[in-house]
PDB file of C-alpha atoms in Angstrom:
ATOM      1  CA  UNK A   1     -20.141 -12.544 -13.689  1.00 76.00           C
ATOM      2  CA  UNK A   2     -22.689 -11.208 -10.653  1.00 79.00           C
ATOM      3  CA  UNK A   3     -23.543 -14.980 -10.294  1.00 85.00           C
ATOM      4  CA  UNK A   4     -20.319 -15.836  -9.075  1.00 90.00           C
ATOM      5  CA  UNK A   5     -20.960 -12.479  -6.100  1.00 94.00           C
ATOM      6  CA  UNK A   6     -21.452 -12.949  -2.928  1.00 95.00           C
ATOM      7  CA  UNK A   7     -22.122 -10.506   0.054  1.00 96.00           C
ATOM      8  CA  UNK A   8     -19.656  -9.397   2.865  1.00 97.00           C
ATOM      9  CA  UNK A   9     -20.902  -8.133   6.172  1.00 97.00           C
ATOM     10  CA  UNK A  10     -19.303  -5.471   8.643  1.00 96.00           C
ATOM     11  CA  UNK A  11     -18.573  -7.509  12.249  1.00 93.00           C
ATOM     12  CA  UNK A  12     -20.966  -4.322  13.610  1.00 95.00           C
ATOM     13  CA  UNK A  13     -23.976  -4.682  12.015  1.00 96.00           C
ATOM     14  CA  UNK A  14     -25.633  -6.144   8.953  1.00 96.00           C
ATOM     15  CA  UNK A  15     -26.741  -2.959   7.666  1.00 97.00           C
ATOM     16  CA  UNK A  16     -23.136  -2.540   6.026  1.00 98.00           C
ATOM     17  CA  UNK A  17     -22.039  -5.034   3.711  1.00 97.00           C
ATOM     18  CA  UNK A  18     -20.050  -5.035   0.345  1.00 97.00           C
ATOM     19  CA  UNK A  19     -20.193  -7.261  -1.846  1.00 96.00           C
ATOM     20  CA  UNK A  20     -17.549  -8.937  -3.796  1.00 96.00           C
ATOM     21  CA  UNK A  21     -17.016 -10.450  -7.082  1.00 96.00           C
ATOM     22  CA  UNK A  22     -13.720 -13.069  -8.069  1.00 96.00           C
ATOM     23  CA  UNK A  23     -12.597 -12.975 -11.473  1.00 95.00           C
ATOM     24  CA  UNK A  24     -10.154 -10.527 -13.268  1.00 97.00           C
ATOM     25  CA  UNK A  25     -10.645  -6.517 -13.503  1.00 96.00           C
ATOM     26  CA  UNK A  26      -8.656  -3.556 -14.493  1.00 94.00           C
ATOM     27  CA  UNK A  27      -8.741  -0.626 -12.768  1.00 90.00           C
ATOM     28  CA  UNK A  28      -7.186   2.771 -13.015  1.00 83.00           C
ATOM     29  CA  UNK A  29      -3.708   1.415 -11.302  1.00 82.00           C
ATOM     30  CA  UNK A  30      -3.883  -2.261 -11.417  1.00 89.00           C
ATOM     31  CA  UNK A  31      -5.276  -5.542 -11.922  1.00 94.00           C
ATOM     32  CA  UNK A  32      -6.941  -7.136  -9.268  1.00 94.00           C
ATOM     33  CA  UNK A  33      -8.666 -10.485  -9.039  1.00 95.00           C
ATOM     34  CA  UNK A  34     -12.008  -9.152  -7.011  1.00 95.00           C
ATOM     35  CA  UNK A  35     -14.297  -6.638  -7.851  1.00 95.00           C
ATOM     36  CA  UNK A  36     -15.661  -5.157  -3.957  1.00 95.00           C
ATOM     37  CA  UNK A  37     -18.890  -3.296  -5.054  1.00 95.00           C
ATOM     38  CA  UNK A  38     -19.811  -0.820  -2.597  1.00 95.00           C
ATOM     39  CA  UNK A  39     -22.628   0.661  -4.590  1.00 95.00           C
ATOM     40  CA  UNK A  40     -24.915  -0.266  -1.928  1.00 96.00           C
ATOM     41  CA  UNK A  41     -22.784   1.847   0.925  1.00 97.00           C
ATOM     42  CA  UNK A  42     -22.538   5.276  -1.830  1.00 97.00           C
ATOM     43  CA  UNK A  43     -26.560   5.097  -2.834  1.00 96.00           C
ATOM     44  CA  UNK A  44     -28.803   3.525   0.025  1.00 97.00           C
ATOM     45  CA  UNK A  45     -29.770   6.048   2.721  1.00 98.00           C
ATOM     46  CA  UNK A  46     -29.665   3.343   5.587  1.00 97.00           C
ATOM     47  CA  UNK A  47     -26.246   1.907   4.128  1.00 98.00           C
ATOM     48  CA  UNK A  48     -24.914   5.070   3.993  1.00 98.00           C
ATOM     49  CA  UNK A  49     -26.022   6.571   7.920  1.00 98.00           C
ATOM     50  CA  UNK A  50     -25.314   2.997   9.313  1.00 98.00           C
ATOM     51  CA  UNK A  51     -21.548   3.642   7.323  1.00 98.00           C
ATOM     52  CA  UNK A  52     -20.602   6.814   8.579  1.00 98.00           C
ATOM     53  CA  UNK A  53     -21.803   5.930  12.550  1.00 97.00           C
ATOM     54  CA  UNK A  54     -19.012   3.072  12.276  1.00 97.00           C
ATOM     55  CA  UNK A  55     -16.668   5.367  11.222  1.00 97.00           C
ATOM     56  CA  UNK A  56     -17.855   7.926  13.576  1.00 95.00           C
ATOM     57  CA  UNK A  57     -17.888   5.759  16.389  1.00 94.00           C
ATOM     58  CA  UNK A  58     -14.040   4.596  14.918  1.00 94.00           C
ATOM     59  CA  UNK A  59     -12.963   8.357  15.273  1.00 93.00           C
ATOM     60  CA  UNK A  60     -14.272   9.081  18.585  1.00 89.00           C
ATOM     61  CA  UNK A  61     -12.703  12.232  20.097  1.00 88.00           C
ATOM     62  CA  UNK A  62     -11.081  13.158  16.983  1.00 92.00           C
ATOM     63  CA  UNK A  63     -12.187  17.192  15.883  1.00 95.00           C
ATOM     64  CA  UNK A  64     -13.259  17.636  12.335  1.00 96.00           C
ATOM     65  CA  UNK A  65     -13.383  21.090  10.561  1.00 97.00           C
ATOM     66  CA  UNK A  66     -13.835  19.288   6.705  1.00 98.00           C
ATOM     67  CA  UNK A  67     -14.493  16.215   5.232  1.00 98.00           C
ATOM     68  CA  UNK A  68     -12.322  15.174   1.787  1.00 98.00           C
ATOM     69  CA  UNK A  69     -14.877  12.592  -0.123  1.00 98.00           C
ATOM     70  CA  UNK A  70     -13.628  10.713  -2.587  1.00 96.00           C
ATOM     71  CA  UNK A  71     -15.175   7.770  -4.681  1.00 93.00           C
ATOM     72  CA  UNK A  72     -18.988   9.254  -4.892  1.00 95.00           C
ATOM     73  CA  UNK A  73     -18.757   8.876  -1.093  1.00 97.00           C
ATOM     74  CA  UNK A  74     -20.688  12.566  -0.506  1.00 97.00           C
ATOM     75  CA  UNK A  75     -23.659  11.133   0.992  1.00 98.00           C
ATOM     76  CA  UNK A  76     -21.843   8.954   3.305  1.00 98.00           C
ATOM     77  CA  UNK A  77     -19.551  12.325   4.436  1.00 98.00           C
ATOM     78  CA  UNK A  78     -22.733  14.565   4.724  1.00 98.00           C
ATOM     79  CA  UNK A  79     -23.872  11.965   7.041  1.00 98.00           C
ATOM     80  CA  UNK A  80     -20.656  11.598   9.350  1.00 97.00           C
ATOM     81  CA  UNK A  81     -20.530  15.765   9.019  1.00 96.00           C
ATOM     82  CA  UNK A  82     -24.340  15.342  10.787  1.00 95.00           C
ATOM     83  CA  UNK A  83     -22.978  12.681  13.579  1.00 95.00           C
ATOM     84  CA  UNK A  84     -19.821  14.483  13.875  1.00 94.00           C
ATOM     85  CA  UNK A  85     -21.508  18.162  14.908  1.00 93.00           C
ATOM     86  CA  UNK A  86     -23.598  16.366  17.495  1.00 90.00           C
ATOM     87  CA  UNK A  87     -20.713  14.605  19.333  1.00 86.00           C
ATOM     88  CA  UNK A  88     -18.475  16.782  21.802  1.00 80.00           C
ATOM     89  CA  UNK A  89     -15.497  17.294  20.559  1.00 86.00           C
ATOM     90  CA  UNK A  90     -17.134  18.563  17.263  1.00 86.00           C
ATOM     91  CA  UNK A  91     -20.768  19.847  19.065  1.00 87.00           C
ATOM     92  CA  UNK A  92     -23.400  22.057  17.069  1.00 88.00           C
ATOM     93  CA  UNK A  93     -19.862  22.799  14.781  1.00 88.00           C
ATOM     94  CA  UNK A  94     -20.976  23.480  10.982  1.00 93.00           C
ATOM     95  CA  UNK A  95     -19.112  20.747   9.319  1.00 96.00           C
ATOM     96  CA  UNK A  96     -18.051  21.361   5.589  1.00 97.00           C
ATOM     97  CA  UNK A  97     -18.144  18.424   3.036  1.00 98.00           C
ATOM     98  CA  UNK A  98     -16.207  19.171  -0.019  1.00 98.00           C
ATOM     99  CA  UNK A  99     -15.624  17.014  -3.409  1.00 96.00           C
ATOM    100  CA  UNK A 100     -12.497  18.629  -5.123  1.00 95.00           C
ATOM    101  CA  UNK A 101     -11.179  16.950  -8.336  1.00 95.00           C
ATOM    102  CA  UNK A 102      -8.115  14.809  -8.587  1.00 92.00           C
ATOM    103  CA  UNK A 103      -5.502  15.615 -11.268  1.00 90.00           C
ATOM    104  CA  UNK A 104      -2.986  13.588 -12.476  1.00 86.00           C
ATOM    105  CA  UNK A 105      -3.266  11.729  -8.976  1.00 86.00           C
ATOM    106  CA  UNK A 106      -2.768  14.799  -7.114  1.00 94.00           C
ATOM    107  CA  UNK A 107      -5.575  16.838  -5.229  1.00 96.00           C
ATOM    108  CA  UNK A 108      -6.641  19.916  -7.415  1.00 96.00           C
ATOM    109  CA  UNK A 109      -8.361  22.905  -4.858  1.00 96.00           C
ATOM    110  CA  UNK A 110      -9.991  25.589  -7.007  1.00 96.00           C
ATOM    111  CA  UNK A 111     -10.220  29.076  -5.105  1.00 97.00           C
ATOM    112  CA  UNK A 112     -13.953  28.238  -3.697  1.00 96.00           C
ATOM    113  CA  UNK A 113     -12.620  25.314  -1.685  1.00 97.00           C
ATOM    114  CA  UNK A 114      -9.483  26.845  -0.208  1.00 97.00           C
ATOM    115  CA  UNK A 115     -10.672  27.859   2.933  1.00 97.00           C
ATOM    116  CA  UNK A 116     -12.459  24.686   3.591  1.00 98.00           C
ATOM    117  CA  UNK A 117      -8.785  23.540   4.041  1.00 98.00           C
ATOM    118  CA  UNK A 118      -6.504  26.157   4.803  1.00 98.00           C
ATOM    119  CA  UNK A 119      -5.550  26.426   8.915  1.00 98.00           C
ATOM    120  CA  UNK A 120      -8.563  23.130   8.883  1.00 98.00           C
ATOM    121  CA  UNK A 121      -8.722  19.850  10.687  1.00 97.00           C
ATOM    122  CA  UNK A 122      -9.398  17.741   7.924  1.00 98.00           C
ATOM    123  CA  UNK A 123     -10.441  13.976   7.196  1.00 98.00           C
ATOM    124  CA  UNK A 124     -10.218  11.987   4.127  1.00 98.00           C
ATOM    125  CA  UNK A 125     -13.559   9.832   3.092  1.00 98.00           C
ATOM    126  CA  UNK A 126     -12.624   6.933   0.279  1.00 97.00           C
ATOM    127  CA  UNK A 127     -14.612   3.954  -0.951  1.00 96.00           C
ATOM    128  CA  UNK A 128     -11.423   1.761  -1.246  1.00 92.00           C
ATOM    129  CA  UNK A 129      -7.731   2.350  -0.739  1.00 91.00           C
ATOM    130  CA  UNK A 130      -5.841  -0.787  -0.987  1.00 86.00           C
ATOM    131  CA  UNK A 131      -2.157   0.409  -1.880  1.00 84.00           C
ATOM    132  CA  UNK A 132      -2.232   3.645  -0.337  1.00 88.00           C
ATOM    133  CA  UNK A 133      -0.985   5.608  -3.438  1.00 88.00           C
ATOM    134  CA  UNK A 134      -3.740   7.484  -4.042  1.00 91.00           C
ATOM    135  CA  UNK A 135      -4.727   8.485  -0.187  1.00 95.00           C
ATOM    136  CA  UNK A 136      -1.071   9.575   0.559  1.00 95.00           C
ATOM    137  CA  UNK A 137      -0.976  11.740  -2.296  1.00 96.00           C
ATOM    138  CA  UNK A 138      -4.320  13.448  -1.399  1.00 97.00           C
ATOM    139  CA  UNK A 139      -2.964  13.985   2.256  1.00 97.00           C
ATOM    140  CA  UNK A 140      -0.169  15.068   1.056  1.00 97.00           C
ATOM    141  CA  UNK A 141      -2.167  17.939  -1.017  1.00 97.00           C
ATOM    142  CA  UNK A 142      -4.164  18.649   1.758  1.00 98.00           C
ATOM    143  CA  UNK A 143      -0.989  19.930   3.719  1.00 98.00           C
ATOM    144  CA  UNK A 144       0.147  21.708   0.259  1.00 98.00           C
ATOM    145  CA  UNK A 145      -3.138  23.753   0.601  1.00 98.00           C
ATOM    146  CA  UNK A 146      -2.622  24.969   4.129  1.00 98.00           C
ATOM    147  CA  UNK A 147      -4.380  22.125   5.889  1.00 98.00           C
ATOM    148  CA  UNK A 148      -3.990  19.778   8.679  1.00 98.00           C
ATOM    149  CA  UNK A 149      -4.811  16.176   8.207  1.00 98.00           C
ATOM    150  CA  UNK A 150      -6.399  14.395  10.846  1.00 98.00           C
ATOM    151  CA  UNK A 151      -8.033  11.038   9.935  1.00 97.00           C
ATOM    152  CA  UNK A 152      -8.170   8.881   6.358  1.00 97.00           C
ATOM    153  CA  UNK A 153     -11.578   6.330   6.724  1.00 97.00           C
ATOM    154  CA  UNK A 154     -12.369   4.053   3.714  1.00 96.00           C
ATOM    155  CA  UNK A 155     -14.733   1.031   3.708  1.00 97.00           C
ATOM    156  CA  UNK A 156     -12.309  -1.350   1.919  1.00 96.00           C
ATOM    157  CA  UNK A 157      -8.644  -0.860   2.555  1.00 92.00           C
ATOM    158  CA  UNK A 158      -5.232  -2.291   2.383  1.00 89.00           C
ATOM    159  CA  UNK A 159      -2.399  -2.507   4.651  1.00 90.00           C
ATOM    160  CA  UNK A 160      -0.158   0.987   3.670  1.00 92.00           C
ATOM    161  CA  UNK A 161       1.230   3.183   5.430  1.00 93.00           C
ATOM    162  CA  UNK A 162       0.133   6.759   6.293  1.00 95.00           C
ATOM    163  CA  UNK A 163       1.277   9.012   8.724  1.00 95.00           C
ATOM    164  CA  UNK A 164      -2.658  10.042   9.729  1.00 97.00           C
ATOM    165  CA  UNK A 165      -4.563   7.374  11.305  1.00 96.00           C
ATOM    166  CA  UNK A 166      -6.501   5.218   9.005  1.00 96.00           C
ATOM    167  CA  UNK A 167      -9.911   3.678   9.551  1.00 96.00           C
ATOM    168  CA  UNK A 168     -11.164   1.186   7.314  1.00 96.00           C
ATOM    169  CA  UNK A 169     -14.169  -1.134   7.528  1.00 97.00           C
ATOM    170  CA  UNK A 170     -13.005  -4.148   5.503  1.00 97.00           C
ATOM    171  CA  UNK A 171     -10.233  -4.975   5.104  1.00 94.00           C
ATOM    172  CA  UNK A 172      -8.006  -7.805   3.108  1.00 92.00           C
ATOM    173  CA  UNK A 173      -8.401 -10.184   6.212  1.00 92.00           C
ATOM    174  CA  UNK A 174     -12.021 -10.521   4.476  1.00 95.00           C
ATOM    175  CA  UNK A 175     -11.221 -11.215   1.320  1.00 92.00           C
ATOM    176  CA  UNK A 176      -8.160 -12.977   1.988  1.00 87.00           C
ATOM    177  CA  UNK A 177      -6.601 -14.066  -1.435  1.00 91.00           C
ATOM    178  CA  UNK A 178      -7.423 -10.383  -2.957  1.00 93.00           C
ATOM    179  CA  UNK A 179      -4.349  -9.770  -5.078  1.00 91.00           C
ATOM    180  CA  UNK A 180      -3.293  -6.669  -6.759  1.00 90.00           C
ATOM    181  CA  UNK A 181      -0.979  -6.170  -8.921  1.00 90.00           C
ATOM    182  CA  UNK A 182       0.246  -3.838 -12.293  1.00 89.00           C
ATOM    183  CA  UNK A 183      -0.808  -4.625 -15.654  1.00 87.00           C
ATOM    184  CA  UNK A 184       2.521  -5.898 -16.708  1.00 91.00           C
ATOM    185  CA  UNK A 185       2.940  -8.500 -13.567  1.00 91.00           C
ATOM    186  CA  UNK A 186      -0.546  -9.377 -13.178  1.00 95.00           C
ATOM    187  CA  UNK A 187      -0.600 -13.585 -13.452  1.00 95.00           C
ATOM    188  CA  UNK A 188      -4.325 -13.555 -14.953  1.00 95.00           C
ATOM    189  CA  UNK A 189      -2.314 -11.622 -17.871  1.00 95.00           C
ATOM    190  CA  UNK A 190       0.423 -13.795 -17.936  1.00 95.00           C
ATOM    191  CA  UNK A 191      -2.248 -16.930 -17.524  1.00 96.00           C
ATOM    192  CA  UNK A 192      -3.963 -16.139 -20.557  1.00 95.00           C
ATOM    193  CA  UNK A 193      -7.595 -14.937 -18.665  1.00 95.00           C
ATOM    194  CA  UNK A 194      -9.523 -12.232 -19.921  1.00 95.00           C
ATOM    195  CA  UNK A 195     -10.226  -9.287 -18.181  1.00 96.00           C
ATOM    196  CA  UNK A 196     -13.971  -9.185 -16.955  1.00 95.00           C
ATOM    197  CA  UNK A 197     -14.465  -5.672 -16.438  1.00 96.00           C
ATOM    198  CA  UNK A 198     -12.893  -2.751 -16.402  1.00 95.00           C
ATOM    199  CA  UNK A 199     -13.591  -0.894 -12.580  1.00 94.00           C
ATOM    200  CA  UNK A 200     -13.386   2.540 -11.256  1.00 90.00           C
ATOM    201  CA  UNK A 201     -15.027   4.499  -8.505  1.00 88.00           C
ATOM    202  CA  UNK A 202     -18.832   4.504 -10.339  1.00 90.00           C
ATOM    203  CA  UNK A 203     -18.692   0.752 -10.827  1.00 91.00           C
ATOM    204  CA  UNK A 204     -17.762  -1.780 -13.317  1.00 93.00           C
ATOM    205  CA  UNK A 205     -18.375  -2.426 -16.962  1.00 94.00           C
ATOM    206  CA  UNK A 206     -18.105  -5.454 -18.340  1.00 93.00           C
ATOM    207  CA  UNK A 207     -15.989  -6.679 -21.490  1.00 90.00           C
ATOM    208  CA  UNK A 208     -17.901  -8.865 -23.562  1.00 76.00           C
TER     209      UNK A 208
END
């Protein structure tokens, strides 16, 4: 299967890529015909600070009290927090960077993390939103907990709507016949190929 990868690079620089894999996968909501690994963005450190200046740069004069990660993207977030409290808008500002669990698809806030978002300017950090389903639903909890969404940034993303401007750093114009699609409809299914791996936000594992 990793034979058949090969490597995407951001338009900005060459120190952000993804990579991307054809073939059949299941993932939490769908099936999709590519795997994008962005293992490389989550666990390098000059991935990672090169990833969260684009999005930085992307946000420009937006303020940030907290930053939402999603996806294993903390490391990414702690380093857009850093970029963030040296920029005006957001200057020598003590940026919090929170991880809160997802329930049933819907943002869970124990008491510890409440007034990271309560009366908060607040930005959502994802590795990959390509329907939207799951980032509208977290926005949508951050406003249920008290808070004020200001920004949704994910390195591979879809065309969805959201009401909070969305930043994404790939996007389907790169991988231009990416198709998802439920388990039910999914033509692979229906065309008799077997699923390759099953994918989620810590990677793939392959069905032998």
């Amino acid at each position: 299967m990793e034979k058949r990868a090969y490597e995407i690079f951001s338009k900005a620089t060459r120190e952000v890529s993804i990579k991307v894999i054809p073939g059949h996968f299941a993932t939490r909501h769908s099936h999709v015909n590519y795997c994008v690994d962005m293992t490389k963005v989550k666990s390098e450190l000059n991935a990672s600070k090169a990833t969260a200046k684009l999005f930085c740069d992307a946000l420009g004069a937006t303020p940030v009290d907290t930053i939402i990660t999603l996806d294993r993207m903390k490391m990414v977030g702690a380093f857009i927090a850093h970029y963030l409290s040296h920029t005006h808008i957001n200057k020598g500002q003590d940026i919090a960077v929170i991880s809160p669990e997802i329930s049933n698809d819907k943002l869970l806030l124990r008491d510890n993390f409440l007034s990271y978002v309560k009366d908060k300017r607040v930005m959502l950090l994802t590795a990959s939103a390509t329907t939207g389903k799951d980032v509208n639903s977290v926005v949508e909890g951050i406003r249920f907990y008290g808070g004020i969404p200001v920004a949704v940034a994910n390195v591979f993303g879809g065309d969805f709507a959201c009401d909070v401007p969305v930043y994404k750093l790939f996007g389907l114009s790169d991988v231009p016949d990416y198709s998802s699609n439920s388990s039910v409809g999914c033509p692979l299914c229906k065309a008799g190929v077997k699923v390759d791996a099953v994918v989620n936000s810590y990677g793939y594992s392959k069905i032998i």
